[in-house]
Amino acid sequence: MEASDDYRVPKEVEDSGFKICAEELESIVEGHDLKKLKLHGGVSGVAEKLGTDCLNGVCSDGESLNRRREVYGTNTFVEREGQSFWMFVWEALHDMTLMILGGCALLSLIVGIPTEGWPKGAHDGLGIAASILLVVFVTATSDYQQSLQFKDLDKEKKKVSVQVTRNGYRKRMSIYHLLPGDIVHLSIGDQVPADGLFLSGFSLLIDESSLTGESEPVIITLEHPFLLSGTKVQDGSCKMLVTTVGMRTQWGKLMATLSEGGDDETPLQVKLNGVATIIGKVGLFFALVTFAVLVQKMMGRKWREGTTFKCTGDDALELLDYFAVAVTIVVVAVPEGLPLAVTLSLAFAMKKMMNDKALVRHLAACETMGSSTNICSDKTGTLTTNRMTVVKSCIAMSVEDLSIEGSASEMKSYLPESVIKLLLQSIFNNTGGEVVMNRRGKRKILGTPTEAAILELGLLLGGDFKVERDACKVVKVEPFNSTKKRMGVVLELPEGGMRAHTKGASEIVLAACDKAINSSGEVVPLDEASINHLNTTIDEFANEALRTLCLAYLELENGFSDSNDIPSSGYTCIGIVGIKDPVRPGVAESVALCRSAGITVRMVTGDNINTAKAIARECGILTDDGIAIEGPVFREKNLEELHQLIPKIQVMARSSPMDKHTLVKHLRTTFGEVVAVTGDGTNDAPALHEADIGLAMGIAGTEVAKESADVIILDDNFSTIVTVAKWGRSVYINIQKFVQFQLTVNVVALAVNFYSACMTGSAPLTAVQLLWVNMIMDTLGALALATEPPNDDLMKRSPVGRKGNFINNVMWRNILGQSLYQFIVIWFLQKHGKTFFLLNGYPNSDLVLNTIIFNTFVFCQLFNEVNSREMEKVDVLEGILDNYVFVLVLGSTVVFQIIIIQYLGSFASTTPLTFMQWFFSIFIGFLGMPIAVFLKTHFPVEP
């Protein structure tokens, strides 16, 4: 690249109508190169070379935008290709136990074919190999489907938009449609969507920690105008000129150097993996003992026959069979289906929650929300609709009800013109919002709901946004700050002189006033009667659940320098406005549902305490035995007082970000609660991060809040939060069902094989049969039980909380009861089966008996799977047809079992059974259901 002082525009760039190339722009911003920037004419010069009007943005006709894309690229990022299906197959083949079984299959073929010939000698080896492939392909298919689900969810996470000016019109646009030359509007909480240059703005602080790791914010001005993709606006607002997009940005280059990691394991997965490890070790012990017993039986027989030191091919095959049985005991004992069940359940829940307007960003959030005992909820936009309007005002000491049509015009008629002019100047200049015209010439208000409500009042009073903004020159802006709870602006007036306007929380701004405007338009000192009148008005508005804001101004007689802070006192009160934000439909019912589910809902808001209490009572949050407290009072309490106070707090008003953080921290650590926090602003980020689960609002939420959250509530509705809790509980319960089901099979399989090996010298189930049982138990069982949808009964029980046992007493009762029944059945068949079937006219065949034992064991499995749908309720069939996955798994299992028994013969070591033998197996399996009813009704236990 040539130096900028003799920079030559590449021909292809010049032919496209631009005067600077992408590489030069990249070097300027990435290198923070002020010298190069100056040589290009500064920010305005770069804008001109990009064909951009600093006020109106780029031309948005298709041909112009296409040329821009061709020269500078698009704001998209190259992502790593997702794994193919065959990669999942390859990974599944690397399972250690399956590799050992594969070795067994190979040895079986090597020994079996020479000794027994083809195809008889290959049956065992091919049977094991086929079973391994079936397990591998089913596992790979499940994992592949899950990866596709996560890919879809990832697309949803990337739906981020920003405000952009093109062709003079300001609109919201996806960050992926941005091009160099675009004018982007950023405010506190936004993420910088591309590399660019600062055009104009106020008090801009950028958090670059995501790129540099430095926590200290960077001040951005015209002297240091460089903005980097991926950083966040910590304070202030600005207009940014986009210069570099996509993979050319700092963020794009960083992402290119990183390989996408796998999903972190959830806490429940970690816990269950520990359980799986213990069970696996127990299984390995029993496998070794079983192998040792079988070998000892074999050697004992050979000793009696006098062939101890002779080794034939049959002996080698027998030894190999014993080893295969031992390995398959390990395969059955190791519950590898546990992590699969967790992943499937979470992925299923995540997909379904998307339909319910909840985007889960972290897997662990599902199960954590199911255990939550406390929800600390924001008020505005979560409990309320966030569609605000000014319904009452007290301008120039006169109270007016503005909810009546035409009341604004009436107010304008009796207030002095000087007051109206001052009010409109305050409304239209001291704001973070805008009034714009769209392409159809229709007026549109942009900004937060609060700003929009006040701007709407200004328009109703006959004000013109553009006229008012053009009349004065803005000298300094201090955007709204959650700590100060106010915002301010200094204006240079057209007639000369300077004036400061401030707006914010009524009590705070009123405390900064020592004068007020009366109904005649005169400025008078604030005496005790006036202060009482205004405070009473604030309380009355707040008691009607109105959010109150105070507007005030200050004449700056000694001038003002933009390096100074805007004064914090000496103001003249213009008036107070009361803004209505109705409670969302269904919130009261959702709060009542939470209470019945053992979840305590607390409101934490920055609003006036009277407003907060009125809304909390309307929602059903504030009860007679609860406490409403203000942030400043809360933070003055000592540790002992906090410990007594916190359990009773239901409403915290006028809270700072750290008040919310402190409350959440104490609830989690001191009281051992599982806490969910909702929030939408940058100020909520500390609490969202501290909470066990953070829920950010998708519509009103800032990018900082969303980045700090685990779940994004796409419709900003409290009812959706309750839905998330219900799904979380469903995930937890479903995995408990699966563990109950799997442990039952584990206990029976281990006990039966160990008993048989010790007593008879052989195992009743072959390696192929055990692998089939293992697949029913692990993969198919996980699919069936992990995808059960939630029901309303889930919200009628207490939450598990932080200390609840995962395998509870109810599960142990069901596991031991079913295991004992199944073991007795198989023991009876092994010990008395020959006599029983011989007396009933059936041929005395070990193969028939072993097939019946295998078939009976599978159907005991299957009916126990149905039993596991409900751990406490008697009616386990309720809603079974609504879960098509469960029905499909059961149906396919039965079909494959028929094929294995009737048609696979020596391949699976089975023989076709008669109708009555099938009926016997199914009937014995079905008896597990009334036994489950008996256990639930006669042996009730506490979870």
Coordinates of C-alpha atoms in Angstrom, one line a residue, residues 120-384:
K120 CA -22.6 -69.9 10.3
G121 CA -19.2 -68.9 11.7
A122 CA -19.8 -65.3 10.8
H123 CA -23.2 -64.9 12.5
D124 CA -21.9 -63.7 15.9
G125 CA -19.3 -61.3 14.4
L126 CA -21.6 -59.8 11.8
G127 CA -24.4 -59.5 14.4
I128 CA -22.2 -57.5 16.7
A129 CA -20.9 -55.4 13.8
A130 CA -24.5 -54.7 12.6
S131 CA -25.6 -53.7 16.1
I132 CA -22.6 -51.4 16.5
L133 CA -23.4 -49.7 13.1
L134 CA -27.0 -49.3 14.2
V135 CA -26.0 -47.7 17.5
V136 CA -23.5 -45.4 15.6
F137 CA -26.0 -44.3 13.0
V138 CA -28.8 -43.6 15.4
T139 CA -26.4 -41.6 17.7
A140 CA -25.0 -39.7 14.7
T141 CA -28.5 -38.9 13.4
S142 CA -29.5 -37.5 16.8
D143 CA -26.4 -35.4 17.1
Y144 CA -26.7 -34.2 13.5
Q145 CA -30.3 -33.1 14.0
Q146 CA -29.3 -31.3 17.2
S147 CA -26.5 -29.4 15.4
L148 CA -29.1 -28.3 12.8
Q149 CA -31.3 -27.0 15.6
F150 CA -28.5 -25.0 17.1
K151 CA -27.7 -23.6 13.7
D152 CA -31.3 -22.3 13.3
L153 CA -31.2 -20.9 16.9
D154 CA -27.9 -19.2 16.1
K155 CA -29.5 -17.4 13.1
E156 CA -32.1 -16.0 15.4
K157 CA -29.5 -14.7 17.8
K158 CA -27.9 -12.7 15.0
K159 CA -31.1 -10.7 14.2
V160 CA -29.6 -7.4 15.4
S161 CA -30.7 -4.0 13.9
V162 CA -29.5 -0.4 14.2
Q163 CA -30.8 3.0 13.2
V164 CA -29.4 4.2 9.8
T165 CA -29.9 7.3 7.7
R166 CA -30.2 6.7 4.0
N167 CA -31.5 9.2 1.4
G168 CA -32.3 11.5 4.3
Y169 CA -34.7 9.0 6.0
R170 CA -33.9 7.4 9.3
K171 CA -34.9 3.8 9.7
R172 CA -34.0 0.5 11.4
M173 CA -31.9 -1.9 9.4
S174 CA -30.2 -5.2 10.0
I175 CA -26.5 -4.8 10.8
Y176 CA -25.7 -7.2 8.0
H177 CA -27.1 -4.8 5.4
L178 CA -24.7 -2.0 6.4
L179 CA -22.2 -0.7 3.8
P180 CA -19.3 1.7 4.0
G181 CA -20.7 5.2 3.7
D182 CA -23.8 4.5 5.8
I183 CA -24.6 6.9 8.7
V184 CA -25.4 4.9 11.8
H185 CA -27.0 6.4 15.0
L186 CA -25.7 4.9 18.2
S187 CA -26.8 5.5 21.8
I188 CA -26.0 4.1 25.2
G189 CA -26.1 0.3 25.3
D190 CA -25.7 -0.3 21.6
Q191 CA -23.0 -2.4 20.1
V192 CA -20.8 -0.9 17.3
P193 CA -21.9 -2.9 14.2
A194 CA -18.8 -2.1 12.0
D195 CA -15.6 -0.1 12.0
G196 CA -16.1 3.6 11.4
L197 CA -15.5 7.2 12.2
F198 CA -17.2 9.6 14.7
L199 CA -19.2 12.2 12.8
S200 CA -21.0 14.0 15.7
G201 CA -22.3 13.3 19.1
F202 CA -22.0 14.0 22.8
S203 CA -20.2 12.5 25.8
L204 CA -19.4 9.3 23.9
L205 CA -17.7 6.6 26.0
I206 CA -16.8 3.3 24.3
D207 CA -16.1 0.0 26.1
E208 CA -13.4 -1.7 24.0
S209 CA -12.8 -4.6 26.5
S210 CA -14.3 -7.1 24.1
L211 CA -11.3 -6.4 21.7
T212 CA -8.5 -5.1 23.9
G213 CA -9.3 -6.6 27.3
E214 CA -8.9 -3.1 28.9
S215 CA -11.8 -2.2 31.2
E216 CA -11.2 1.5 31.1
P217 CA -13.7 3.2 28.6
V218 CA -12.3 5.2 25.7
I219 CA -13.5 8.8 25.1
I220 CA -14.4 9.2 21.4
T221 CA -14.3 12.8 19.9
L222 CA -13.5 14.4 16.5
E223 CA -9.9 14.5 17.7
H224 CA -10.0 10.7 18.3
P225 CA -12.8 9.5 16.0
F226 CA -12.1 5.8 15.6
L227 CA -14.9 3.3 16.4
L228 CA -14.3 -0.5 16.2
S229 CA -16.8 -3.3 15.5
G230 CA -17.8 -5.4 18.5
T231 CA -17.2 -2.6 21.1
K232 CA -20.1 -1.2 23.1
V233 CA -21.4 2.3 23.8
Q234 CA -21.1 2.8 27.5
D235 CA -22.3 6.4 27.7
G236 CA -23.4 9.1 25.3
S237 CA -24.7 9.1 21.7
C238 CA -23.3 9.7 18.2
K239 CA -23.6 9.5 14.5
M240 CA -21.0 7.2 13.0
L241 CA -19.7 7.0 9.4
V242 CA -19.2 3.3 8.5
T243 CA -15.8 2.7 6.8
T244 CA -15.0 -1.0 7.0
V245 CA -17.4 -4.0 7.1
G246 CA -17.3 -7.7 7.5
M247 CA -14.1 -9.6 7.6
R248 CA -12.0 -6.5 7.1
T249 CA -13.1 -5.1 10.5
Q250 CA -11.1 -5.7 13.7
W251 CA -13.9 -8.0 15.0
G252 CA -14.0 -9.9 11.7
K253 CA -10.2 -10.5 11.9
L254 CA -10.5 -11.6 15.5
M255 CA -13.3 -14.1 14.6
A256 CA -11.3 -15.5 11.7
T257 CA -8.5 -16.5 14.2
L258 CA -10.9 -18.3 16.5
S259 CA -12.2 -21.8 15.8
E260 CA -15.7 -22.3 17.0
G261 CA -15.8 -24.3 20.2
G262 CA -18.4 -26.8 21.3
D263 CA -21.2 -25.9 23.6
D264 CA -20.3 -25.9 27.3
E265 CA -21.8 -28.6 29.4
T266 CA -24.7 -27.5 31.6
P267 CA -24.5 -28.0 35.4
L268 CA -26.9 -30.9 35.1
Q269 CA -24.8 -32.6 32.4
V270 CA -21.8 -32.3 34.6
K271 CA -23.7 -33.8 37.6
L272 CA -25.1 -36.6 35.5
N273 CA -21.7 -37.3 33.9
G274 CA -20.5 -37.9 37.4
V275 CA -23.3 -40.3 38.0
A276 CA -22.6 -42.0 34.7
T277 CA -18.9 -42.4 35.7
I278 CA -19.8 -44.1 39.0
I279 CA -22.3 -46.4 37.4
G280 CA -19.7 -47.2 34.6
K281 CA -17.1 -48.2 37.2
V282 CA -19.7 -50.4 39.0
G283 CA -20.5 -51.9 35.6
L284 CA -16.8 -52.5 34.8
F285 CA -16.4 -54.3 38.1
F286 CA -19.4 -56.6 37.5
A287 CA -18.1 -57.2 33.9
L288 CA -14.7 -58.3 35.1
V289 CA -16.2 -60.5 37.8
T290 CA -18.7 -62.0 35.2
F291 CA -15.8 -62.7 32.8
A292 CA -13.7 -64.2 35.5
V293 CA -16.6 -66.4 36.7
L294 CA -17.4 -67.6 33.1
V295 CA -13.7 -68.4 32.4
Q296 CA -13.5 -70.2 35.8
K297 CA -16.6 -72.3 34.8
M298 CA -15.1 -73.1 31.5
M299 CA -11.7 -74.1 33.0
G300 CA -13.5 -76.2 35.6
R301 CA -15.4 -78.1 32.8
K302 CA -12.2 -78.6 30.9
W303 CA -10.5 -79.9 34.0
R304 CA -13.2 -82.5 34.5
E305 CA -13.0 -83.4 30.9
G306 CA -9.2 -83.7 31.1
T307 CA -8.7 -81.1 28.3
T308 CA -7.3 -78.4 30.4
F309 CA -4.2 -77.9 28.3
K310 CA -5.9 -78.4 24.9
C311 CA -7.2 -75.3 23.1
T312 CA -9.6 -75.7 20.2
G313 CA -11.3 -73.3 17.9
D314 CA -14.5 -73.8 19.8
D315 CA -12.7 -72.9 23.1
A316 CA -11.4 -69.7 21.5
L317 CA -14.9 -68.8 20.3
E318 CA -16.4 -69.6 23.7
L319 CA -13.7 -67.4 25.4
L320 CA -14.5 -64.6 22.8
D321 CA -18.2 -64.9 23.6
Y322 CA -17.4 -64.5 27.3
F323 CA -15.3 -61.4 26.5
A324 CA -18.1 -60.0 24.3
V325 CA -20.6 -60.5 27.1
A326 CA -18.4 -58.8 29.6
V327 CA -17.9 -55.8 27.2
T328 CA -21.6 -55.5 26.5
I329 CA -22.3 -55.5 30.2
V330 CA -20.1 -52.5 30.4
V331 CA -21.9 -51.0 27.4
V332 CA -25.3 -51.5 29.1
A333 CA -24.0 -50.4 32.4
V334 CA -22.5 -47.1 31.2
P335 CA -25.4 -44.8 30.8
E336 CA -24.0 -42.8 27.8
G337 CA -27.6 -41.9 27.1
L338 CA -27.6 -39.4 30.0
P339 CA -25.7 -36.6 28.3
L340 CA -27.7 -37.4 25.1
A341 CA -31.0 -37.1 27.0
V342 CA -29.9 -33.8 28.5
T343 CA -28.8 -32.4 25.2
L344 CA -31.9 -33.6 23.4
S345 CA -34.2 -32.3 26.1
L346 CA -32.6 -28.9 26.1
A347 CA -32.4 -28.6 22.4
F348 CA -36.1 -29.6 22.1
A349 CA -37.0 -27.1 24.8
M350 CA -35.0 -24.4 23.1
K351 CA -36.7 -25.0 19.8
K352 CA -40.1 -25.0 21.3
M353 CA -39.4 -21.9 23.4
M354 CA -38.5 -20.0 20.2
N355 CA -42.2 -20.5 19.3
D356 CA -43.1 -19.1 22.7
K357 CA -41.1 -16.0 22.1
A358 CA -38.0 -16.9 24.2
L359 CA -34.6 -17.2 22.6
V360 CA -32.2 -19.3 24.8
R361 CA -28.6 -18.2 24.3
H362 CA -27.0 -20.7 26.7
L363 CA -28.2 -24.3 27.2
A364 CA -27.8 -24.2 31.0
A365 CA -30.5 -21.5 31.2
C366 CA -33.3 -24.0 30.5
E367 CA -32.6 -26.3 33.5
T368 CA -31.6 -23.3 35.7
M369 CA -34.8 -21.5 35.1
G370 CA -36.7 -24.7 36.1
S371 CA -35.0 -24.6 39.5
S372 CA -35.5 -20.8 40.1
T373 CA -37.1 -19.7 43.3
N374 CA -36.9 -16.0 42.8
I375 CA -37.6 -13.6 39.9
C376 CA -36.4 -10.0 40.2
S377 CA -38.3 -8.3 37.5
D378 CA -38.0 -4.9 35.9
K379 CA -41.2 -2.9 35.6
T380 CA -41.3 -0.9 32.4
G381 CA -41.8 -3.1 29.3
T382 CA -41.9 -6.3 31.3
L383 CA -44.8 -6.0 33.7
T384 CA -46.1 -3.0 31.7

